[in-house]
Short mmCIF file of C-alpha atoms and ligand atoms in Angstrom, two decimals:
data_model
loop_
_atom_site.label_atom_id
_atom_site.label_comp_id
_atom_site.label_asym_id
_atom_site.label_seq_id
_atom_site.Cartn_x
_atom_site.Cartn_y
_atom_site.Cartn_z
CA MET A 1116 76.03 127.62 32.08
CA GLY A 1117 78.71 129.63 30.24
CA LYS A 1118 82.24 128.47 29.57
CA GLU A 1119 84.57 128.29 32.54
CA ARG A 1120 88.12 127.39 33.40
CA MET A 1121 89.76 126.11 36.54
CA LEU A 1122 92.94 127.72 37.84
CA VAL A 1123 95.27 125.58 39.94
CA THR A 1124 98.49 126.83 41.51
CA GLY A 1125 100.73 123.91 42.35
CA GLY A 1126 103.30 123.35 45.04
CA HIS A 1127 101.12 123.13 48.16
CA SER A 1128 101.17 119.84 50.01
CA LEU A 1129 97.66 118.73 50.96
CA GLU A 1130 97.02 118.26 54.65
CA GLY A 1131 94.00 117.56 56.83
CA GLN A 1132 90.85 115.52 56.63
CA VAL A 1133 88.25 115.29 53.89
CA ARG A 1134 85.00 113.36 53.60
CA VAL A 1135 84.06 111.28 50.58
CA SER A 1136 80.67 111.78 48.89
CA GLY A 1137 78.20 109.11 47.81
CA GLY A 1138 79.19 107.03 44.81
CA LYS A 1139 78.49 108.28 41.29
CA ASN A 1140 78.47 104.89 39.63
CA THR A 1141 76.13 103.43 42.22
CA ALA A 1142 73.82 106.49 42.19
CA VAL A 1143 73.36 106.29 38.43
CA ALA A 1144 72.23 102.65 38.75
CA VAL A 1145 70.13 102.97 41.92
CA ILE A 1146 68.11 106.00 40.73
CA PRO A 1147 66.81 104.26 37.56
CA ALA A 1148 66.13 101.16 39.71
CA THR A 1149 63.49 103.11 41.66
CA LEU A 1150 61.30 102.94 38.55
CA LEU A 1151 60.87 99.22 39.28
CA SER A 1152 59.29 99.96 42.65
CA ASP A 1153 55.54 99.79 43.17
CA GLU A 1154 55.81 102.35 46.00
CA PRO A 1155 57.77 105.58 46.68
CA CYS A 1156 61.50 105.33 47.48
CA THR A 1157 64.03 107.64 49.10
CA ILE A 1158 67.67 107.52 48.06
CA GLU A 1159 70.16 109.10 50.46
CA ASN A 1160 73.84 110.05 50.34
CA LEU A 1161 73.56 111.05 46.69
CA PRO A 1162 76.49 113.11 45.41
CA ASP A 1163 75.66 116.60 44.17
CA ILE A 1164 76.96 116.02 40.65
CA GLU A 1165 75.75 116.67 37.12
CA ASP A 1166 74.95 112.99 36.39
CA VAL A 1167 72.53 112.88 39.34
CA HIS A 1168 70.89 116.19 38.33
CA ALA A 1169 70.38 114.73 34.84
CA LEU A 1170 68.72 111.59 36.25
CA ALA A 1171 66.36 113.68 38.39
CA ASP A 1172 65.28 115.47 35.20
CA ILE A 1173 64.95 112.18 33.32
CA LEU A 1174 62.69 110.57 35.96
CA ALA A 1175 60.55 113.72 35.97
CA GLU A 1176 60.41 113.62 32.17
CA LEU A 1177 59.05 110.06 32.40
CA GLY A 1178 56.28 111.30 34.70
CA ALA A 1179 57.62 110.18 38.10
CA LYS A 1180 57.19 112.55 41.04
CA VAL A 1181 60.69 113.63 42.01
CA ASP A 1182 61.56 115.64 45.09
CA TYR A 1183 65.30 116.26 44.97
CA GLU A 1184 67.42 117.96 47.63
CA PRO A 1185 70.85 118.18 45.94
CA GLY A 1186 73.68 116.76 48.02
CA ARG A 1187 71.23 114.98 50.31
CA LEU A 1188 68.48 112.81 48.99
CA MET A 1189 65.95 112.18 46.30
CA ARG A 1190 62.37 111.08 46.97
CA ILE A 1191 60.88 109.33 43.98
CA ASP A 1192 57.30 108.22 43.51
CA PRO A 1193 57.46 106.16 40.31
CA ARG A 1194 53.74 105.33 40.24
CA PRO A 1195 52.64 108.19 37.95
CA ALA A 1196 55.45 107.50 35.42
CA GLU A 1197 54.00 106.52 32.07
CA GLY A 1198 56.84 107.32 29.66
CA ILE A 1199 58.84 104.63 27.91
CA SER A 1200 61.29 106.99 26.23
CA ILE A 1201 63.47 109.98 27.10
CA SER A 1202 64.58 112.99 25.06
CA TYR A 1203 67.78 112.99 23.03
CA HIS A 1204 68.96 116.00 25.03
CA ASN A 1205 68.64 114.21 28.38
CA ALA A 1206 70.10 110.94 27.07
CA GLN A 1207 73.22 112.80 25.96
CA ARG A 1208 73.78 114.26 29.41
CA LEU A 1209 75.17 111.02 30.84
CA ARG A 1210 76.41 107.65 29.70
CA ALA A 1211 74.29 105.80 32.24
CA SER A 1212 71.06 107.07 30.69
CA TYR A 1213 71.02 103.63 29.08
CA TYR A 1214 70.14 102.11 32.47
CA LEU A 1215 66.67 103.45 31.71
CA LEU A 1216 66.49 100.75 29.06
CA GLY A 1217 66.76 97.96 31.64
CA SER A 1218 64.59 99.63 34.24
CA LEU A 1219 61.78 100.60 31.83
CA LEU A 1220 61.90 97.18 30.19
CA GLY A 1221 61.54 95.62 33.65
CA ARG A 1222 58.80 98.09 34.63
CA CYS A 1223 56.60 98.09 31.55
CA GLY A 1224 58.03 95.61 29.05
CA HIS A 1225 58.95 98.33 26.59
CA ALA A 1226 61.69 100.96 26.32
CA LYS A 1227 63.19 103.21 23.67
CA ILE A 1228 66.26 105.26 24.60
CA PRO A 1229 68.50 107.42 22.41
CA THR A 1230 72.04 105.99 22.27
CA PRO A 1231 73.70 107.72 25.23
CA GLY A 1232 76.38 110.39 25.51
CA GLY A 1233 79.03 110.39 28.24
CA CYS A 1234 82.80 110.32 28.24
CA GLU A 1235 84.79 109.86 25.03
CA ILE A 1236 87.23 107.16 26.04
CA GLY A 1237 86.91 104.89 23.03
CA THR A 1238 84.05 103.06 21.35
CA ARG A 1239 81.63 101.88 23.97
CA PRO A 1240 79.40 99.25 22.36
CA VAL A 1241 76.21 97.98 24.00
CA ASP A 1242 75.99 94.62 22.25
CA GLN A 1243 76.27 92.71 25.53
CA HIS A 1244 73.40 94.66 27.11
CA LEU A 1245 71.18 93.84 24.13
CA LYS A 1246 72.30 90.22 24.08
CA GLY A 1247 71.45 90.01 27.80
CA PHE A 1248 67.94 91.41 27.23
CA ARG A 1249 67.38 88.89 24.44
CA ALA A 1250 68.52 86.03 26.66
CA ILE A 1251 65.80 86.87 29.19
CA GLY A 1252 63.01 87.07 26.64
CA ALA A 1253 63.02 90.55 25.05
CA GLU A 1254 63.53 91.69 21.51
CA ALA A 1255 66.29 94.26 21.62
CA GLY A 1256 68.20 96.25 19.03
CA GLU A 1257 69.82 99.53 18.03
CA ILE A 1258 68.44 101.42 15.06
CA GLY A 1259 68.38 105.05 13.96
CA GLY A 1260 70.28 106.20 17.03
CA MET A 1261 67.79 104.51 19.37
CA LEU A 1262 68.20 101.53 21.67
CA THR A 1263 64.99 99.54 21.88
CA ALA A 1264 63.89 96.61 24.02
CA GLU A 1265 60.46 95.03 24.23
CA GLY A 1266 58.87 91.83 25.44
CA GLU A 1267 57.42 89.88 28.30
CA LEU A 1268 60.46 88.82 30.30
CA THR A 1269 60.75 85.15 31.15
CA GLY A 1270 64.25 85.22 32.64
CA GLY A 1271 67.07 83.02 31.33
CA ASP A 1272 70.80 82.40 31.32
CA VAL A 1273 73.01 85.31 30.30
CA PHE A 1274 76.65 84.64 29.36
CA PHE A 1275 78.63 87.83 28.90
CA ASP A 1276 81.52 87.64 26.42
CA MET A 1277 83.48 90.07 28.56
CA VAL A 1278 83.02 91.45 32.04
CA THR A 1279 80.77 94.48 31.63
CA VAL A 1280 79.61 96.68 34.48
CA GLY A 1281 76.89 98.36 32.42
CA GLY A 1282 75.65 95.09 30.94
CA THR A 1283 75.46 93.47 34.38
CA VAL A 1284 73.52 96.44 35.81
CA ASN A 1285 71.10 96.59 32.89
CA VAL A 1286 70.27 92.86 33.02
CA MET A 1287 69.84 92.98 36.82
CA LEU A 1288 67.38 95.85 36.40
CA ALA A 1289 65.39 94.14 33.68
CA ALA A 1290 65.37 90.72 35.38
CA ALA A 1291 64.36 91.76 38.93
CA LYS A 1292 60.65 91.54 38.08
CA ALA A 1293 60.79 88.99 35.24
CA LYS A 1294 58.33 86.11 35.31
CA GLY A 1295 61.13 83.54 35.76
CA ASN A 1296 64.68 83.22 37.00
CA THR A 1297 67.86 84.68 35.53
CA THR A 1298 71.48 83.69 35.97
CA ILE A 1299 74.22 86.08 34.86
CA TYR A 1300 77.55 84.36 34.15
CA ASN A 1301 80.81 86.34 33.93
CA ALA A 1302 79.12 89.18 35.83
CA ALA A 1303 80.99 92.30 36.93
CA LYS A 1304 81.97 92.33 40.63
CA GLU A 1305 82.40 96.07 41.22
CA PRO A 1306 81.20 97.44 44.60
CA HIS A 1307 78.34 99.28 42.91
CA ILE A 1308 76.99 95.99 41.51
CA VAL A 1309 76.69 94.80 45.10
CA ASP A 1310 75.14 98.11 46.13
CA LEU A 1311 72.51 97.88 43.39
CA ALA A 1312 71.68 94.30 44.43
CA ASN A 1313 71.38 95.41 48.06
CA PHE A 1314 69.02 98.22 47.06
CA LEU A 1315 66.84 95.96 44.92
CA ASN A 1316 66.79 93.32 47.68
CA SER A 1317 65.81 96.02 50.19
CA MET A 1318 62.66 96.47 48.04
CA GLY A 1319 61.94 92.73 48.06
CA ALA A 1320 63.92 91.54 45.02
CA ARG A 1321 65.65 88.16 45.29
CA ILE A 1322 69.18 88.57 44.01
CA LYS A 1323 72.06 86.39 45.18
CA GLY A 1324 75.73 86.27 44.29
CA ALA A 1325 76.36 89.98 43.56
CA GLY A 1326 80.09 90.54 44.09
CA THR A 1327 80.92 87.14 42.54
CA ASP A 1328 80.93 86.33 38.84
CA ILE A 1329 77.62 84.45 38.94
CA ILE A 1330 74.51 86.42 39.91
CA ARG A 1331 71.20 84.60 40.37
CA ILE A 1332 67.96 86.57 40.18
CA ARG A 1333 64.59 85.12 41.07
CA GLY A 1334 61.97 87.38 39.46
CA VAL A 1335 59.35 88.82 41.84
CA GLN A 1336 55.99 90.45 41.10
CA TYR A 1337 56.01 93.34 43.52
CA LEU A 1338 58.72 95.64 44.86
CA HIS A 1339 57.88 97.77 47.87
CA GLY A 1340 59.31 101.18 48.72
CA SER A 1341 62.69 101.57 50.41
CA THR A 1342 64.89 104.20 51.98
CA TYR A 1343 68.45 103.48 50.99
CA ALA A 1344 71.82 105.25 51.32
CA VAL A 1345 74.29 104.60 48.50
CA ILE A 1346 77.87 103.59 49.29
CA PRO A 1347 80.76 106.09 49.25
CA ASP A 1348 82.49 106.83 45.97
CA GLN A 1349 85.40 104.48 45.32
CA ILE A 1350 86.87 106.63 42.55
CA GLU A 1351 86.61 109.92 44.45
CA THR A 1352 88.34 108.19 47.38
CA GLY A 1353 91.10 107.04 45.05
CA THR A 1354 91.46 110.44 43.40
CA LEU A 1355 91.89 112.11 46.81
CA MET A 1356 94.42 109.44 47.83
CA ILE A 1357 96.41 110.12 44.67
CA ALA A 1358 96.16 113.91 45.21
CA ALA A 1359 97.61 113.45 48.71
CA ALA A 1360 100.42 111.28 47.35
CA ALA A 1361 101.11 113.68 44.45
CA THR A 1362 101.58 116.72 46.69
CA GLY A 1363 103.76 115.06 49.31
CA GLY A 1364 100.90 115.48 51.75
CA ASP A 1365 99.33 113.86 54.78
CA VAL A 1366 95.58 113.43 54.34
CA ILE A 1367 92.89 111.41 56.09
CA ILE A 1368 90.08 110.47 53.73
CA SER A 1369 87.05 109.68 55.85
CA GLY A 1370 83.68 108.09 55.20
CA CYS A 1371 85.15 105.65 52.66
CA ILE A 1372 85.32 101.85 52.44
CA PRO A 1373 89.04 100.94 52.64
CA THR A 1374 88.51 97.38 51.36
CA HIS A 1375 87.31 98.82 48.03
CA MET A 1376 90.65 100.59 47.69
CA GLU A 1377 93.07 97.70 48.05
CA ALA A 1378 94.36 97.71 44.46
CA LEU A 1379 95.29 101.40 44.72
CA SER A 1380 96.61 101.19 48.28
CA ALA A 1381 98.94 98.34 47.23
CA LYS A 1382 100.30 100.44 44.35
CA LEU A 1383 100.86 103.52 46.52
CA LEU A 1384 102.69 101.38 49.08
CA GLU A 1385 104.84 99.99 46.27
CA MET A 1386 105.71 103.59 45.34
CA GLY A 1387 106.89 104.21 48.89
CA VAL A 1388 103.84 106.15 50.09
CA LYS A 1389 102.44 105.27 53.52
CA VAL A 1390 98.81 104.13 53.50
CA THR A 1391 97.03 103.29 56.75
CA ASP A 1392 93.45 102.00 56.95
CA SER A 1393 90.93 102.20 59.76
CA ASP A 1394 87.27 101.10 59.65
CA ASP A 1395 86.00 103.90 57.43
CA ALA A 1396 89.03 106.08 56.74
CA ILE A 1397 92.37 105.94 54.95
CA ARG A 1398 95.42 108.02 55.78
CA VAL A 1399 97.83 108.72 52.93
CA HIS A 1400 101.14 110.07 54.10
CA VAL A 1401 104.23 110.79 52.01
CA VAL A 1402 107.48 110.15 53.84
CA GLY A 1403 110.14 110.07 51.13
CA PRO A 1404 110.66 109.91 47.38
CA ARG A 1405 107.99 108.21 45.27
CA ARG A 1406 109.25 105.36 43.12
CA ALA A 1407 108.07 104.44 39.60
CA ILE A 1408 105.77 101.41 39.33
CA ASN A 1409 103.91 99.44 36.68
CA VAL A 1410 100.11 99.57 36.57
CA LYS A 1411 97.72 97.43 34.54
CA THR A 1412 94.01 98.16 34.64
CA GLN A 1413 91.71 95.24 35.38
CA VAL A 1414 88.12 94.62 36.33
CA TYR A 1415 87.39 94.73 40.08
CA PRO A 1416 89.17 93.80 42.33
CA GLY A 1417 92.03 94.75 39.98
CA PHE A 1418 93.29 98.30 39.45
CA PRO A 1419 90.32 100.38 38.20
CA THR A 1420 90.55 102.02 34.79
CA ASP A 1421 88.86 105.10 36.29
CA LEU A 1422 91.94 105.65 38.47
CA GLN A 1423 94.43 104.97 35.69
CA GLN A 1424 94.29 108.59 34.54
CA PRO A 1425 94.91 110.23 37.95
CA MET A 1426 97.54 107.56 38.70
CA SER A 1427 99.45 108.09 35.46
CA ALA A 1428 99.48 111.83 36.22
CA LEU A 1429 101.09 111.06 39.59
CA LEU A 1430 103.66 108.77 37.92
CA THR A 1431 104.97 111.60 35.72
CA THR A 1432 107.02 112.78 38.71
CA ALA A 1433 107.89 109.39 40.26
CA LYS A 1434 111.57 108.36 40.31
CA GLY A 1435 112.27 105.99 37.41
CA THR A 1436 110.26 104.60 34.51
CA SER A 1437 106.66 103.45 34.93
CA ILE A 1438 104.69 101.36 32.48
CA VAL A 1439 100.92 101.82 32.46
CA THR A 1440 98.78 99.36 30.51
CA GLU A 1441 95.12 100.14 29.85
CA THR A 1442 93.18 96.96 29.14
CA ILE A 1443 89.57 98.21 29.40
CA PHE A 1444 89.17 101.26 27.13
CA GLU A 1445 91.27 101.99 24.06
CA GLN A 1446 91.40 105.81 24.20
CA ARG A 1447 92.17 106.50 27.79
CA PHE A 1448 95.53 108.25 27.48
CA ARG A 1449 94.41 111.56 26.04
CA HIS A 1450 95.14 113.29 29.35
CA LEU A 1451 98.82 112.41 28.86
CA ASP A 1452 98.97 114.51 25.69
CA GLU A 1453 97.91 117.46 27.82
CA ILE A 1454 100.27 116.67 30.71
CA ARG A 1455 103.15 116.37 28.23
CA ARG A 1456 102.74 120.14 27.74
CA MET A 1457 103.79 120.51 31.37
CA GLY A 1458 107.15 118.89 30.68
CA ALA A 1459 106.22 115.25 31.41
CA HIS A 1460 108.19 112.58 29.54
CA VAL A 1461 105.60 110.18 28.20
CA ARG A 1462 105.40 107.85 25.21
CA VAL A 1463 102.12 106.19 24.33
CA MET A 1464 102.12 103.06 22.18
CA GLY A 1465 98.64 101.65 21.69
CA ARG A 1466 97.34 100.66 25.08
CA THR A 1467 100.66 101.20 26.87
CA ALA A 1468 102.14 104.41 28.23
CA ILE A 1469 105.79 104.60 29.18
CA ILE A 1470 106.32 107.36 31.70
CA GLU A 1471 109.80 108.55 32.64
CA GLY A 1472 109.52 110.49 35.87
CA VAL A 1473 110.75 114.10 35.79
CA SER A 1474 111.75 116.10 38.83
CA GLU A 1475 109.30 118.90 38.14
CA LEU A 1476 106.25 119.81 36.03
CA TYR A 1477 105.54 123.34 34.82
CA SER A 1478 102.11 124.93 34.62
CA ALA A 1479 100.31 124.99 31.27
CA PRO A 1480 96.88 125.61 29.78
CA MET A 1481 95.11 122.27 29.21
CA THR A 1482 91.72 120.87 28.24
CA ALA A 1483 89.83 118.14 30.06
CA THR A 1484 88.63 115.58 27.51
CA ASP A 1485 86.57 113.45 29.89
CA LEU A 1486 85.68 113.16 33.58
CA ARG A 1487 88.69 111.21 34.87
CA ALA A 1488 91.06 112.98 32.44
CA GLY A 1489 89.93 116.19 34.14
CA ALA A 1490 90.83 114.73 37.53
CA ALA A 1491 94.25 113.74 36.15
CA LEU A 1492 94.88 117.32 34.99
CA ILE A 1493 94.04 118.59 38.48
CA ILE A 1494 96.54 116.11 39.99
CA ALA A 1495 99.26 117.19 37.55
CA SER A 1496 98.51 120.87 38.21
CA LEU A 1497 98.70 120.37 41.98
CA MET A 1498 102.27 119.09 41.46
CA ALA A 1499 103.37 121.74 38.96
CA ARG A 1500 105.26 124.98 39.43
CA GLY A 1501 103.01 127.96 38.62
CA THR A 1502 99.33 128.33 37.81
CA SER A 1503 97.76 125.91 35.34
CA GLU A 1504 94.53 126.53 33.45
CA ILE A 1505 92.09 123.66 32.95
CA TYR A 1506 89.45 124.24 30.28
CA GLU A 1507 86.16 122.30 30.04
CA PRO A 1508 85.93 121.70 33.80
CA GLY A 1509 82.27 120.75 33.23
CA PHE A 1510 83.46 117.20 32.56
CA ILE A 1511 84.78 117.06 36.12
CA ASP A 1512 81.41 118.19 37.53
CA ARG A 1513 79.77 115.10 36.05
CA GLY A 1514 81.37 112.93 38.69
CA TYR A 1515 83.13 114.87 41.47
CA GLU A 1516 81.11 116.71 44.08
CA HIS A 1517 82.51 120.16 44.93
CA ILE A 1518 86.04 119.09 44.06
CA GLU A 1519 87.50 122.58 44.39
CA ASP A 1520 86.03 123.08 47.88
CA LYS A 1521 87.33 119.72 49.03
CA LEU A 1522 90.85 120.32 47.72
CA ARG A 1523 90.87 123.90 49.01
CA SER A 1524 89.95 122.63 52.50
CA LEU A 1525 93.17 120.58 52.35
CA GLY A 1526 95.29 123.60 51.41
CA ALA A 1527 95.19 123.51 47.60
CA GLU A 1528 95.08 126.77 45.64
CA ILE A 1529 92.28 126.10 43.17
CA ARG A 1530 89.44 128.21 41.84
CA ARG A 1531 87.14 128.56 38.90
CA GLU A 1532 86.34 131.55 36.76
CA ALA A 1533 83.88 132.28 33.99
CA LEU A 1534 85.29 132.87 30.53
CA LEU A 1535 84.05 136.01 28.83
C1 UD1 B 2790 81.54 101.35 33.93
C2 UD1 B 2790 81.75 102.57 34.78
C3 UD1 B 2790 82.99 103.31 34.31
C4 UD1 B 2790 84.19 102.38 34.31
C5 UD1 B 2790 83.89 101.09 33.56
C6 UD1 B 2790 84.98 100.06 33.71
C7 UD1 B 2790 79.52 103.18 35.45
C8 UD1 B 2790 78.37 104.11 35.28
N1 UD1 B 2790 80.58 103.42 34.66
O1 UD1 B 2790 81.39 101.76 32.58
O2 UD1 B 2790 83.21 104.40 35.19
O3 UD1 B 2790 85.28 103.02 33.67
O4 UD1 B 2790 82.68 100.50 34.06
O5 UD1 B 2790 85.21 99.77 35.04
O6 UD1 B 2790 79.49 102.30 36.28
N2 UD1 B 2790 81.83 96.38 26.25
C9 UD1 B 2790 81.45 95.82 25.05
N3 UD1 B 2790 80.11 95.60 24.83
C10 UD1 B 2790 79.16 95.92 25.75
C11 UD1 B 2790 79.55 96.49 26.97
C12 UD1 B 2790 80.91 96.71 27.20
O7 UD1 B 2790 82.27 95.53 24.19
O8 UD1 B 2790 77.96 95.69 25.47
C13 UD1 B 2790 83.27 96.62 26.52
C14 UD1 B 2790 83.60 98.12 26.64
O9 UD1 B 2790 83.86 98.69 25.38
C15 UD1 B 2790 84.81 98.07 27.52
C16 UD1 B 2790 84.57 96.88 28.45
O10 UD1 B 2790 83.57 96.10 27.80
O11 UD1 B 2790 85.97 97.80 26.75
C17 UD1 B 2790 84.09 97.24 29.83
O12 UD1 B 2790 82.99 98.14 29.75
P1 UD1 B 2790 81.88 98.23 30.88
O13 UD1 B 2790 82.33 97.46 32.07
O14 UD1 B 2790 80.57 97.91 30.29
O15 UD1 B 2790 81.95 99.78 31.24
P2 UD1 B 2790 80.75 100.79 31.51
O16 UD1 B 2790 79.63 100.08 32.14
O17 UD1 B 2790 80.53 101.59 30.28
#
């Protein structure tokens, strides 16, 4: 695809109802997990995003039979898959390509994956993943740009030094069919960890404790086929909530899981925005001025780092001074350098951003530096006077399904054009 830019004209308040797509972070774990199955699987509610397209290509590259209907489902017959490695090109297409390491190790006791690409938000080491594989009986290492893992898995105790989503996923994948039992201590508790455990259990795996910080996995020999729908996207839900709040709008976000959104809902309420939950929908309604707040990113159920960028964009126009502290990734404020060009008053000191709310932002040309930074630029542009240009919108396509269509259906003026 050639170069493109997004054009966003601000000043329209978003109104109406919009439906959330299936979760990116759960899809990128569940699709590699199908390789562990001894029978065909069908995964439903998959978002039509670049990361999912890349995984369809990767499974096909490994030899699996993949029948993919974008935006709907993917049927995967893993039985013909014989590969234990994927191409550099495909590995660079998404960060989560390293989940193939856990799933291939669990499937055939051997995997070799090029160190993945993905978003540039700071160094993203994989030492904990490798340590986890070693603890359950594999030899694992990183050499010459390749991650390797090999061995007959016996299971074991895994103690993570820090809470890592990717490490937890990778060890769950590898351990599901190990010869013995595995316990993961200091496990991540994100909703997609629970979703992955539910999917594996639906195939006959025996995983308990997902959603708490101790996960126990009893290795099984055989996993049967399953038809499984992934949960709605927590971060898309949050981005739409923030977009509604940013534009002074009144939006119902349907098809979501409100309990996954409590950290964000609490912060929006603190700003003075009305947030009302029902079973599977959230209404975000702006009734008066939005006040400055402090935000500190934390592992789930704390405030998610993936929403820090859209949230800090919103705070550039809140009344007063906000302090945003990023505790998970060290380079996650690059979007603020771009938004500063729109007239925002922001100072970044290490992992802290001090944001003095201004009454108005002005349109500017900007570049998305990663997926959630791209979403933050859209939020800022929706608030700004004039038409902003967002370059490198491809980053946004990695994780948001048809974002322009969804925002346009709520009254936003947003479009994309090819660059000559
Ligand atoms: C996942 C999410 C991402 C989210 C992040 C934090 C997916 C596909 N991606 O990323 O959207 O922003 O969780 O919620 O689910 N770390 C190490 N060594 C390791 C692994 C991690 O030092 O071996 C560090 C990281 O540098 C980071 C922290 O641990 O500072 C958390 O990272 P982790 O939870 O692993 O994030 P990802 O799985 O990459």
